[in-house]
Short mmCIF file of C-alpha atoms and ligand atoms in Angstrom, two decimals:
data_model
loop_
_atom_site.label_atom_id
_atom_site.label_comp_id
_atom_site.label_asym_id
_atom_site.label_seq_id
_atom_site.Cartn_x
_atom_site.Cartn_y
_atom_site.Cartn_z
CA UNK A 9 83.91 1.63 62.04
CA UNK A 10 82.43 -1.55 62.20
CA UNK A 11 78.64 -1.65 63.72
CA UNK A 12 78.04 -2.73 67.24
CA UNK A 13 77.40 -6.84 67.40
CA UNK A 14 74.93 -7.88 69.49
CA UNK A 15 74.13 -11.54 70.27
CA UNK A 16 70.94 -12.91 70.74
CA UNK A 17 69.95 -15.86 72.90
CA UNK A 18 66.68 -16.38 73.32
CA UNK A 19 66.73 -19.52 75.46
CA UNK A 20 63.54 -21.42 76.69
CA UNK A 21 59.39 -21.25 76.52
CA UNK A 22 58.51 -17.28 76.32
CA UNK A 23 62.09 -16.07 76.02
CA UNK A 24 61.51 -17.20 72.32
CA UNK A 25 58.07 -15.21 71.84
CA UNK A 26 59.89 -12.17 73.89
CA UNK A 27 62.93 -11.69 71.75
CA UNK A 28 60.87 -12.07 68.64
CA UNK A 29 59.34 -8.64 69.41
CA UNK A 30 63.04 -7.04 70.90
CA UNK A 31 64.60 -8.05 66.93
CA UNK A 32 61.19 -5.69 65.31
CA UNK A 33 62.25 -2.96 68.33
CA UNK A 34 65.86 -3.44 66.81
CA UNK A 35 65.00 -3.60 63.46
CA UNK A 36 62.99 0.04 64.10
CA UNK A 37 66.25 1.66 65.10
CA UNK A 38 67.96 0.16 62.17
CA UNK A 39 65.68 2.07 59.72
CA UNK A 40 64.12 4.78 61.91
CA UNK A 41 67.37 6.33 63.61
CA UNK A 42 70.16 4.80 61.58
CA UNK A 43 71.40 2.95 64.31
CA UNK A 44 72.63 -0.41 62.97
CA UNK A 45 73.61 -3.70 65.03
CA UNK A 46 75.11 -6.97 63.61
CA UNK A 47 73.03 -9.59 65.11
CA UNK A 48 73.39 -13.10 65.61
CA UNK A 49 71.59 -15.16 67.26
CA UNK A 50 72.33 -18.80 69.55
CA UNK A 51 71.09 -21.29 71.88
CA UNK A 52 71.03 -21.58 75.88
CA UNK A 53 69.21 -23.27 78.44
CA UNK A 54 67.42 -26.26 77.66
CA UNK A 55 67.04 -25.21 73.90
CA UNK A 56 70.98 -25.45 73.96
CA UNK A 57 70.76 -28.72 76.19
CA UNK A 58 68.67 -30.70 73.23
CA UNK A 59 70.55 -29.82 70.51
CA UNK A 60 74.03 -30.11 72.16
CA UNK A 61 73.65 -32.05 75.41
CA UNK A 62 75.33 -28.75 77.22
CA UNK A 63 72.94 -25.72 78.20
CA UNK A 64 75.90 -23.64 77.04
CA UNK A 65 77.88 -24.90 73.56
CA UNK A 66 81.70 -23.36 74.44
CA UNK A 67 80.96 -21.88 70.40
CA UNK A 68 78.50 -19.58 71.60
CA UNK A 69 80.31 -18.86 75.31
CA UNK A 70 83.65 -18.10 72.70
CA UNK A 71 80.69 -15.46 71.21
CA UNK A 72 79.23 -14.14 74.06
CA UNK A 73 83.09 -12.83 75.09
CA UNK A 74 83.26 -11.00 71.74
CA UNK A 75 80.14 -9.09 71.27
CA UNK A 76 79.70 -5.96 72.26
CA UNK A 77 76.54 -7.17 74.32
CA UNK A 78 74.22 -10.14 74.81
CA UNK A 79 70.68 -9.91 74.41
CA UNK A 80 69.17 -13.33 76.51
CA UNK A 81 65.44 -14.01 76.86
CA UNK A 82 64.69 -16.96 79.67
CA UNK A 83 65.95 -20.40 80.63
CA UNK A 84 64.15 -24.00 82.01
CA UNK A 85 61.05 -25.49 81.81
CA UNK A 86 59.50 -28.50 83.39
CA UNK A 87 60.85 -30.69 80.47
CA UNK A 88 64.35 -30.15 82.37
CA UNK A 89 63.44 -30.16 85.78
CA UNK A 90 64.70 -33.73 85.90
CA UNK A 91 68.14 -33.72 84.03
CA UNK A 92 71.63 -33.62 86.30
CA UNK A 93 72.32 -30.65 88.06
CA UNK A 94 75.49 -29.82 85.62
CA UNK A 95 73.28 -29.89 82.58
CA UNK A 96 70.43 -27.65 83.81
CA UNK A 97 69.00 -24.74 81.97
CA UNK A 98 70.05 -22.62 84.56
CA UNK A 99 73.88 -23.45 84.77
CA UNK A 100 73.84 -21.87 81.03
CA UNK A 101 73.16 -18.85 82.25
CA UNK A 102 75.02 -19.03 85.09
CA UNK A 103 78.13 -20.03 83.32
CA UNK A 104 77.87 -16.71 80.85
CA UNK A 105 77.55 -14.90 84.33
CA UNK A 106 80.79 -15.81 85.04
CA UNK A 107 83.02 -16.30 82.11
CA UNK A 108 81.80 -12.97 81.34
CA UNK A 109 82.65 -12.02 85.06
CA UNK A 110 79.57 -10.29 85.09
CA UNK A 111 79.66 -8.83 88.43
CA UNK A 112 77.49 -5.53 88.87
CA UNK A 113 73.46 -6.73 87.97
CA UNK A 114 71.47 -3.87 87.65
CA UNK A 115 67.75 -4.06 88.49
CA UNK A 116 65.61 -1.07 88.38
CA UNK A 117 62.48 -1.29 90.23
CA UNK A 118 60.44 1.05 88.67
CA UNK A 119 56.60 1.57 88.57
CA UNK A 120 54.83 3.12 85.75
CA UNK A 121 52.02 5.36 86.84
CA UNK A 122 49.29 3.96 84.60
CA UNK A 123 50.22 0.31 86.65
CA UNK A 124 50.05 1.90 90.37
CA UNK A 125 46.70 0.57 91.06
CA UNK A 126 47.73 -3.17 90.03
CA UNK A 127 50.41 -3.66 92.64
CA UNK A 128 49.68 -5.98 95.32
CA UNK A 129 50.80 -2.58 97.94
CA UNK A 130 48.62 0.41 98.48
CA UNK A 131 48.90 3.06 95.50
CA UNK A 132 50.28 5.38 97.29
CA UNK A 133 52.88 3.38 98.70
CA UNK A 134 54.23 2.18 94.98
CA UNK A 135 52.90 5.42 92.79
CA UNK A 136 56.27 6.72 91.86
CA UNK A 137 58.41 4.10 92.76
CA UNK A 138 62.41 3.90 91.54
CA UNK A 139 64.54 1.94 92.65
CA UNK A 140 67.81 0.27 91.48
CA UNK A 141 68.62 -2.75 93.18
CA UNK A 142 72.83 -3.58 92.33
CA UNK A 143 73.09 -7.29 92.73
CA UNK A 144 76.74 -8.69 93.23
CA UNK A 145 76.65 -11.39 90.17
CA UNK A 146 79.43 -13.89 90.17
CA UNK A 147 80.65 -14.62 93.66
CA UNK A 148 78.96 -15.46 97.04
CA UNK A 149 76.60 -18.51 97.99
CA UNK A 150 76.25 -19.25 93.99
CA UNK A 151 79.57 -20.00 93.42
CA UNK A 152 81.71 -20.62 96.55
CA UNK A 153 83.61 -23.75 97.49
CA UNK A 154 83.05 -26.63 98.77
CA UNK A 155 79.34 -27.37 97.30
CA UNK A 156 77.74 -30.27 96.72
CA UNK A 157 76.19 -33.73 98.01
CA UNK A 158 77.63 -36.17 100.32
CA UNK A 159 77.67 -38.98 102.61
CA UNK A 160 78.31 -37.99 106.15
CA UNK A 161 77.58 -40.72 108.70
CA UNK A 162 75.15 -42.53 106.45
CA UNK A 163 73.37 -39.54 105.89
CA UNK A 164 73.58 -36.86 103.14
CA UNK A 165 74.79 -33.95 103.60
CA UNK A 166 73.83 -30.69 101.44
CA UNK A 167 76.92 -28.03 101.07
CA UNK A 168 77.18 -24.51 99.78
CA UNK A 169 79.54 -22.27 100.72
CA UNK A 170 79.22 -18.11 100.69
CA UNK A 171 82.61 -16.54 100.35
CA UNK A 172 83.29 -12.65 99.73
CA UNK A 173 86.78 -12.28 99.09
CA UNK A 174 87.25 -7.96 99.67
CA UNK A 175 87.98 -7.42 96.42
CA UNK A 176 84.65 -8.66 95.29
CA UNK A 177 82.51 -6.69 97.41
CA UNK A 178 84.94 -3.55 96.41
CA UNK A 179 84.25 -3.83 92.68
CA UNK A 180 80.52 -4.52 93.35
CA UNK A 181 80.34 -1.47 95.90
CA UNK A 182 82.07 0.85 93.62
CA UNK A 183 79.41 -0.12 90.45
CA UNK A 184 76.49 0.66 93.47
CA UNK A 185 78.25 4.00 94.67
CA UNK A 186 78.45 5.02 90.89
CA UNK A 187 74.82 4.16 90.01
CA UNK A 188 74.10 6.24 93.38
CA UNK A 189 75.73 9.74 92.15
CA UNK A 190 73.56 9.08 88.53
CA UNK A 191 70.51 8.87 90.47
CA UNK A 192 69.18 10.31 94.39
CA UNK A 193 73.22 9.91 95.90
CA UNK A 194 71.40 7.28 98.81
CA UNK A 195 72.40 4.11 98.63
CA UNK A 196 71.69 1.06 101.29
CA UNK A 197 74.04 -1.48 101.76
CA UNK A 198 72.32 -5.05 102.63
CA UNK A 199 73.77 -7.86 104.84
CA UNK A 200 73.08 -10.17 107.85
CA UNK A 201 76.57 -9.15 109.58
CA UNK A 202 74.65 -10.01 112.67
CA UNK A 203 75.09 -13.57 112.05
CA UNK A 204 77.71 -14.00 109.38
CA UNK A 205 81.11 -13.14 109.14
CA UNK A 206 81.22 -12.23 105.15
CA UNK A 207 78.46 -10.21 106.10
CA UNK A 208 80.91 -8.26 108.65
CA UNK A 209 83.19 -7.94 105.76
CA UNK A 210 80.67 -6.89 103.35
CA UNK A 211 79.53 -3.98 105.71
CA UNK A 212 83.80 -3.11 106.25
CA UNK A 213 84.13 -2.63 102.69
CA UNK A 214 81.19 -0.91 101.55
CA UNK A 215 82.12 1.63 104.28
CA UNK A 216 85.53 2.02 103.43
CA UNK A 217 84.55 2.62 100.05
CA UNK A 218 82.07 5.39 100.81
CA UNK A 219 85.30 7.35 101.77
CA UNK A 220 85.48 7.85 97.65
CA UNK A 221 82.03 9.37 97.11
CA UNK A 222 81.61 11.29 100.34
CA UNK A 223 78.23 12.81 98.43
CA UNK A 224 76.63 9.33 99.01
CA UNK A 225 74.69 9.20 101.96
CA UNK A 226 75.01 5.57 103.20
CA UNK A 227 73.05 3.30 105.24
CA UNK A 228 73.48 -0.59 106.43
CA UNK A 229 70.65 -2.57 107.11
CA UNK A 230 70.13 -6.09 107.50
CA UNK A 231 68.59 -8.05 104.80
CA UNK A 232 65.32 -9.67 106.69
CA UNK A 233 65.09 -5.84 107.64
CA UNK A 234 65.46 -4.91 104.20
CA UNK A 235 62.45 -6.85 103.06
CA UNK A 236 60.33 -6.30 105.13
CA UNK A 237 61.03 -2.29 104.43
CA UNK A 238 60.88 -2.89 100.93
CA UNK A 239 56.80 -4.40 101.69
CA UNK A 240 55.96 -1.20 104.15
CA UNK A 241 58.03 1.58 102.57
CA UNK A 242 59.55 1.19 99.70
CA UNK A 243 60.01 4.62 98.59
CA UNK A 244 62.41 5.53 101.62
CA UNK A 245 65.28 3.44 99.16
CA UNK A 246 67.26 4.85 95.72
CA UNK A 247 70.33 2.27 95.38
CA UNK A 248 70.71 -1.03 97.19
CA UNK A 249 73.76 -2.55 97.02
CA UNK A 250 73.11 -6.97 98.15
CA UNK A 251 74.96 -10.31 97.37
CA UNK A 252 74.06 -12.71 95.15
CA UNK A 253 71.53 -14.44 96.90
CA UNK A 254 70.26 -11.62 98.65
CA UNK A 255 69.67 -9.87 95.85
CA UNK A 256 68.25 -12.57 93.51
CA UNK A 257 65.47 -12.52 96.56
CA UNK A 258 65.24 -8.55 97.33
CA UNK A 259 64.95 -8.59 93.95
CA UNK A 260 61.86 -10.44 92.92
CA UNK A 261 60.24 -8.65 95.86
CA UNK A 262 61.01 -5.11 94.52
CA UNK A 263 60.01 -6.28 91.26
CA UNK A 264 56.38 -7.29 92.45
CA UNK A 265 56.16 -3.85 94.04
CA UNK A 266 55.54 -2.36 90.66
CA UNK A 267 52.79 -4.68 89.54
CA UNK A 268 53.88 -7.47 86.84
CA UNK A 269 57.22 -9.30 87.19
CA UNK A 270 56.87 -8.79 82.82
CA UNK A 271 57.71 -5.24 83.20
CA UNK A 272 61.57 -5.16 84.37
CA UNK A 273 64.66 -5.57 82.39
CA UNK A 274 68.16 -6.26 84.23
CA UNK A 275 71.96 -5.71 83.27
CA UNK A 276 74.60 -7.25 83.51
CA UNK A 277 78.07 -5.86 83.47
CA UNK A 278 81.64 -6.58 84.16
CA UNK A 279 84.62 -4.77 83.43
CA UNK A 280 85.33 -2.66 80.21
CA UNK A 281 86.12 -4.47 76.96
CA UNK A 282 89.29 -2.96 75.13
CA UNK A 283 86.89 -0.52 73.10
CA UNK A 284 85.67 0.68 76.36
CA UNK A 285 82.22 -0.88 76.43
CA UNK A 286 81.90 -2.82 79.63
CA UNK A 287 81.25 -6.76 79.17
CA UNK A 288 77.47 -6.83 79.24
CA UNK A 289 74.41 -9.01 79.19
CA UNK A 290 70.81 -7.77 79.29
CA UNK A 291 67.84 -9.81 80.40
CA UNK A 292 64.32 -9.79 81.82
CA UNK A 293 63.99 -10.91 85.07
CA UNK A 294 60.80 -12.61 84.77
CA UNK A 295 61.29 -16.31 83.79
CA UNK A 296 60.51 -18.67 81.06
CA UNK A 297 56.65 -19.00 82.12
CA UNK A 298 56.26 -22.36 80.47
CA UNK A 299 52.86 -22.28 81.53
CA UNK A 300 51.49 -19.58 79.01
CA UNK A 301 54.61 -20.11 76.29
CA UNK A 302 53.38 -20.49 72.77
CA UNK A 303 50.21 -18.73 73.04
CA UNK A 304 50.78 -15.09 72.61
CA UNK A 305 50.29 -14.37 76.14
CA UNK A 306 53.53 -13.18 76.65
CA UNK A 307 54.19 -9.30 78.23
CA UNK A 308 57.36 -8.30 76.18
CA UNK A 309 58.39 -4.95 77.79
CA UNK A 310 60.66 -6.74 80.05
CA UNK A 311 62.72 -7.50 77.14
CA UNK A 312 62.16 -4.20 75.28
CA UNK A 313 63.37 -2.26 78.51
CA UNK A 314 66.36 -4.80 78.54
CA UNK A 315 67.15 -3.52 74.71
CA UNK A 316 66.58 0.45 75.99
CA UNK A 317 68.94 -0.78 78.96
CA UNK A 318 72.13 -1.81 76.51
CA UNK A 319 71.17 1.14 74.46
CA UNK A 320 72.13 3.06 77.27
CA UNK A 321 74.95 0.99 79.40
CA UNK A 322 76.84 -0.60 76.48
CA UNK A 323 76.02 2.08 73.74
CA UNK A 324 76.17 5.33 74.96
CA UNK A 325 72.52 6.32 73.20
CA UNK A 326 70.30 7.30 76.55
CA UNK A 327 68.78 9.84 74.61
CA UNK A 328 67.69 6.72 72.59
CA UNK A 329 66.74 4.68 75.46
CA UNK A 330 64.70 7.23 77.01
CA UNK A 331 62.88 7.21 73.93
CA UNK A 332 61.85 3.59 74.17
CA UNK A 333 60.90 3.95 77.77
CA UNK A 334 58.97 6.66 76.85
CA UNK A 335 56.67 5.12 74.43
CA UNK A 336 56.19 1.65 76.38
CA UNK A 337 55.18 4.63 78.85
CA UNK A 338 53.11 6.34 76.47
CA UNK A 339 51.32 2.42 75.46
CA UNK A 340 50.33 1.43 79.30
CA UNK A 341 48.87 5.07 79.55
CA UNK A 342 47.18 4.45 76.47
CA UNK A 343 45.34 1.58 78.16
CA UNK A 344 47.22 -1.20 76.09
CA UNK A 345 47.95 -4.23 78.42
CA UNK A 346 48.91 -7.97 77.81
CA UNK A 347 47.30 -10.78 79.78
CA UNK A 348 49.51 -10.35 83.10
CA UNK A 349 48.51 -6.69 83.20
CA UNK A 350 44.87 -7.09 82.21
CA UNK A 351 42.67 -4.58 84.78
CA UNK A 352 39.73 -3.17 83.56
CA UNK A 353 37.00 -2.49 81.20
CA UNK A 354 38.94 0.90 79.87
CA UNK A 355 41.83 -1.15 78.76
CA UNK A 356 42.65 -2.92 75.45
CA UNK A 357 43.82 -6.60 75.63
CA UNK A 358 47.04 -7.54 73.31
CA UNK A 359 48.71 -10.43 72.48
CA UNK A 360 53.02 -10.08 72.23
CA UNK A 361 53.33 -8.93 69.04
CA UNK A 362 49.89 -6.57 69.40
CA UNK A 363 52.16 -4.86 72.26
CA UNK A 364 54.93 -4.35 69.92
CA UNK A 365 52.70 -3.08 67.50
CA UNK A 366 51.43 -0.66 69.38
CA UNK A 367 54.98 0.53 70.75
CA UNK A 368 56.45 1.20 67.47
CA UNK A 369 53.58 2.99 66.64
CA UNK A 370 54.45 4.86 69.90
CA UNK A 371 58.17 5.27 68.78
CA UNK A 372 57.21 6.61 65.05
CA UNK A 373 55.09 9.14 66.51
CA UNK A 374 57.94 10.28 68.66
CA UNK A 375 60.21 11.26 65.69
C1 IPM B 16 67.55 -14.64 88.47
C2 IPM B 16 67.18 -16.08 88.43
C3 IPM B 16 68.45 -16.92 88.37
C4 IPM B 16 69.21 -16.70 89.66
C5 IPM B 16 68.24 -18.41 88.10
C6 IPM B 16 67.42 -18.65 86.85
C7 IPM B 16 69.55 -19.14 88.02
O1 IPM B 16 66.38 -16.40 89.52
O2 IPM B 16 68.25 -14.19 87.54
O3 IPM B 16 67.14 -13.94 89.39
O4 IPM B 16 68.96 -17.37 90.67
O5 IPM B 16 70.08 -15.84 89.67
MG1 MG B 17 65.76 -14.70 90.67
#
């Protein structure tokens, strides 16, 4: 059997620096656990745009569709912020999103107990904290028809258009339902059916799902609600189950809950390939953080968890996984912190490849 193939796109500013450190994580379970990977590596975002003019090449979109899973680091910078809306960074990734058809994003909101004291909430509030947010991918406000720019009565007009077809919140719902029975069997469902109409849908079919996993308890709650819960309690959610743009906002909030935006990884998936793996990408969901690129500065556990996250959605090694997890655990406990997590005088400062040191130092002690 031929070993798994993984592509690589590292993208823009730190997503270079980041998935520098995720190939020495790789290259650890190449000669630690016998776990090989072909990997091969491409452009995207702006580092696509100025080589190619595109911030996808169709080459490396033809790629993306045959690996078994793609690795991407960050997009944009300020150098783009300028170019044509159809060349941006962004519409890279958005276009792997999907071609890929990419629709379940997985984003676990998790806090490490060494980090409790450096979230922006009470301790006590965070200490503890998992959550998995399941962000419909590839439909909704991002992608619906008509969009765009135009003249209306001499003055512009700006367009977008969010459109759920059933089908799309189905497949979504059942991915959210399924991460659910893994994990505390609660899952909230996230809307504003109170004043729109896809939103009425969205509640419909989430509910008609939940007929199939009767074990799930279910709740609905408004999205404005759900943010403002997610700020006073956020332990009171397991699964959340949001559209696209919903979720790309719930999203960053959970994710500030547990301290750093450098700590959480992110999944992509669609449906399953022919050999059974399901069409994945993994990714931080911090950004490209032109503003420290270049200088070491970088936290690169976001990555690393994305890596431990294809480990265990795309190649069935959780055992594996947990591993990883368990010595970037065993790292922060230690006291080992990049800039962004810097706290106090009983912690030791690292650069990105310091913090990589000091997590496969973690992982050879584990064997
Ligand atoms: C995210 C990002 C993207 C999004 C951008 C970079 C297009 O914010 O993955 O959350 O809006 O989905
Ligand atoms: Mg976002």
């Amino acid at each position: 059997m031929s070993n798994p193939s993984l592509l690589i796109l590292p993208g823009d500013g730190i997503g270079q620096e980041v998935m520098a450190e995720v190939r020495r994580v790789i290259d650890w379970f190449g000669a630690k656990r016998d776990m090989q990977f072909d990997v091969s590596e491409d452009l995207v975002g702006g580092a696509a745009y100025d080589k190619h003019g595109t911030p996808l090449h169709d080459d490396t979109m033809a790629k993306a569709q045959e690996v078994d899973a793609v690795l991407l680091g960050a997009v944009g910078g300020p150098a783009y912020d300028d170019l044509d809306f159809s060349v941006k960074p962004e519409r890279g990734l958005l276009r792997l999103r999907k071609e890929m058809d990419l629709f379940a994003n997985l984003r676990p909101a998790q806090c490490f107990d060494a980090l409790s004291d450096f979230s922006s909430l009470k301790q006590e509030l965070v200490a503890g904290l998992d959550i998995m947010i399941v962000r419909e991918l590839t439909s909704g406000v991002y992608f619906g028809e008509p969009r765009g720019i135009h003249m209306e009565d001499n003055m512009r007009v700006g367009i977008n258009t969010q459109r759920y077809t059933e089908a799309e919140i189905e497949r979504g719902a059942r991915a959210a339902f399924d991460m659910a029975m893994k994990r505390g069997k609660k899952l909230c469902s996230m809307e504003k059916a109170n004043v729109m109409e896809s939103g009425i849908l969205w509640r419909d079919v989430v509910t008609e799902v939940h007929a199939d996993y009767p074990e799930v308890e279910l709740s609905h709650m408004y999205a404005d609600n759900g943010a403002m819960q997610l700020v006073r309690a956020p332990k009171q959610f397991d699964v959340i189950y949001t559209d696209n743009l919903f979720g790309d906002i719930l999203s960053d909030c959970a994710a500030m809950l547990t301290g750093s935006l450098g700590m959480l990884p992110s999944a992509s998936l669609g449906a399953p390939m022919e050999n059974g793996r399901p069409k994945a990408m993994y990714e931080p969901v911090h950004g490209s953080a032109p503003d420290i690129m270049g200088q070491g500065k970088a936290n690169p556990i976001a990555c690393i968890l994305s890596f431990a996250m294809a480990l265990r959605y795309s190649f069935d090694q959780g055992e594996e996984a947990t591993r990883l997890e368990s010595a970037i655990e065993k790292v922060l406990s230690d006291g080992v912190r990049t800039g962004d997590l810097l706290s106090d005088e009983h912690s030791t400062a690292v650069s990105t490849s310091g913090m990589t040191d000091a997590i496969l130092t973690a992982l050879d002690a584990s064997l």
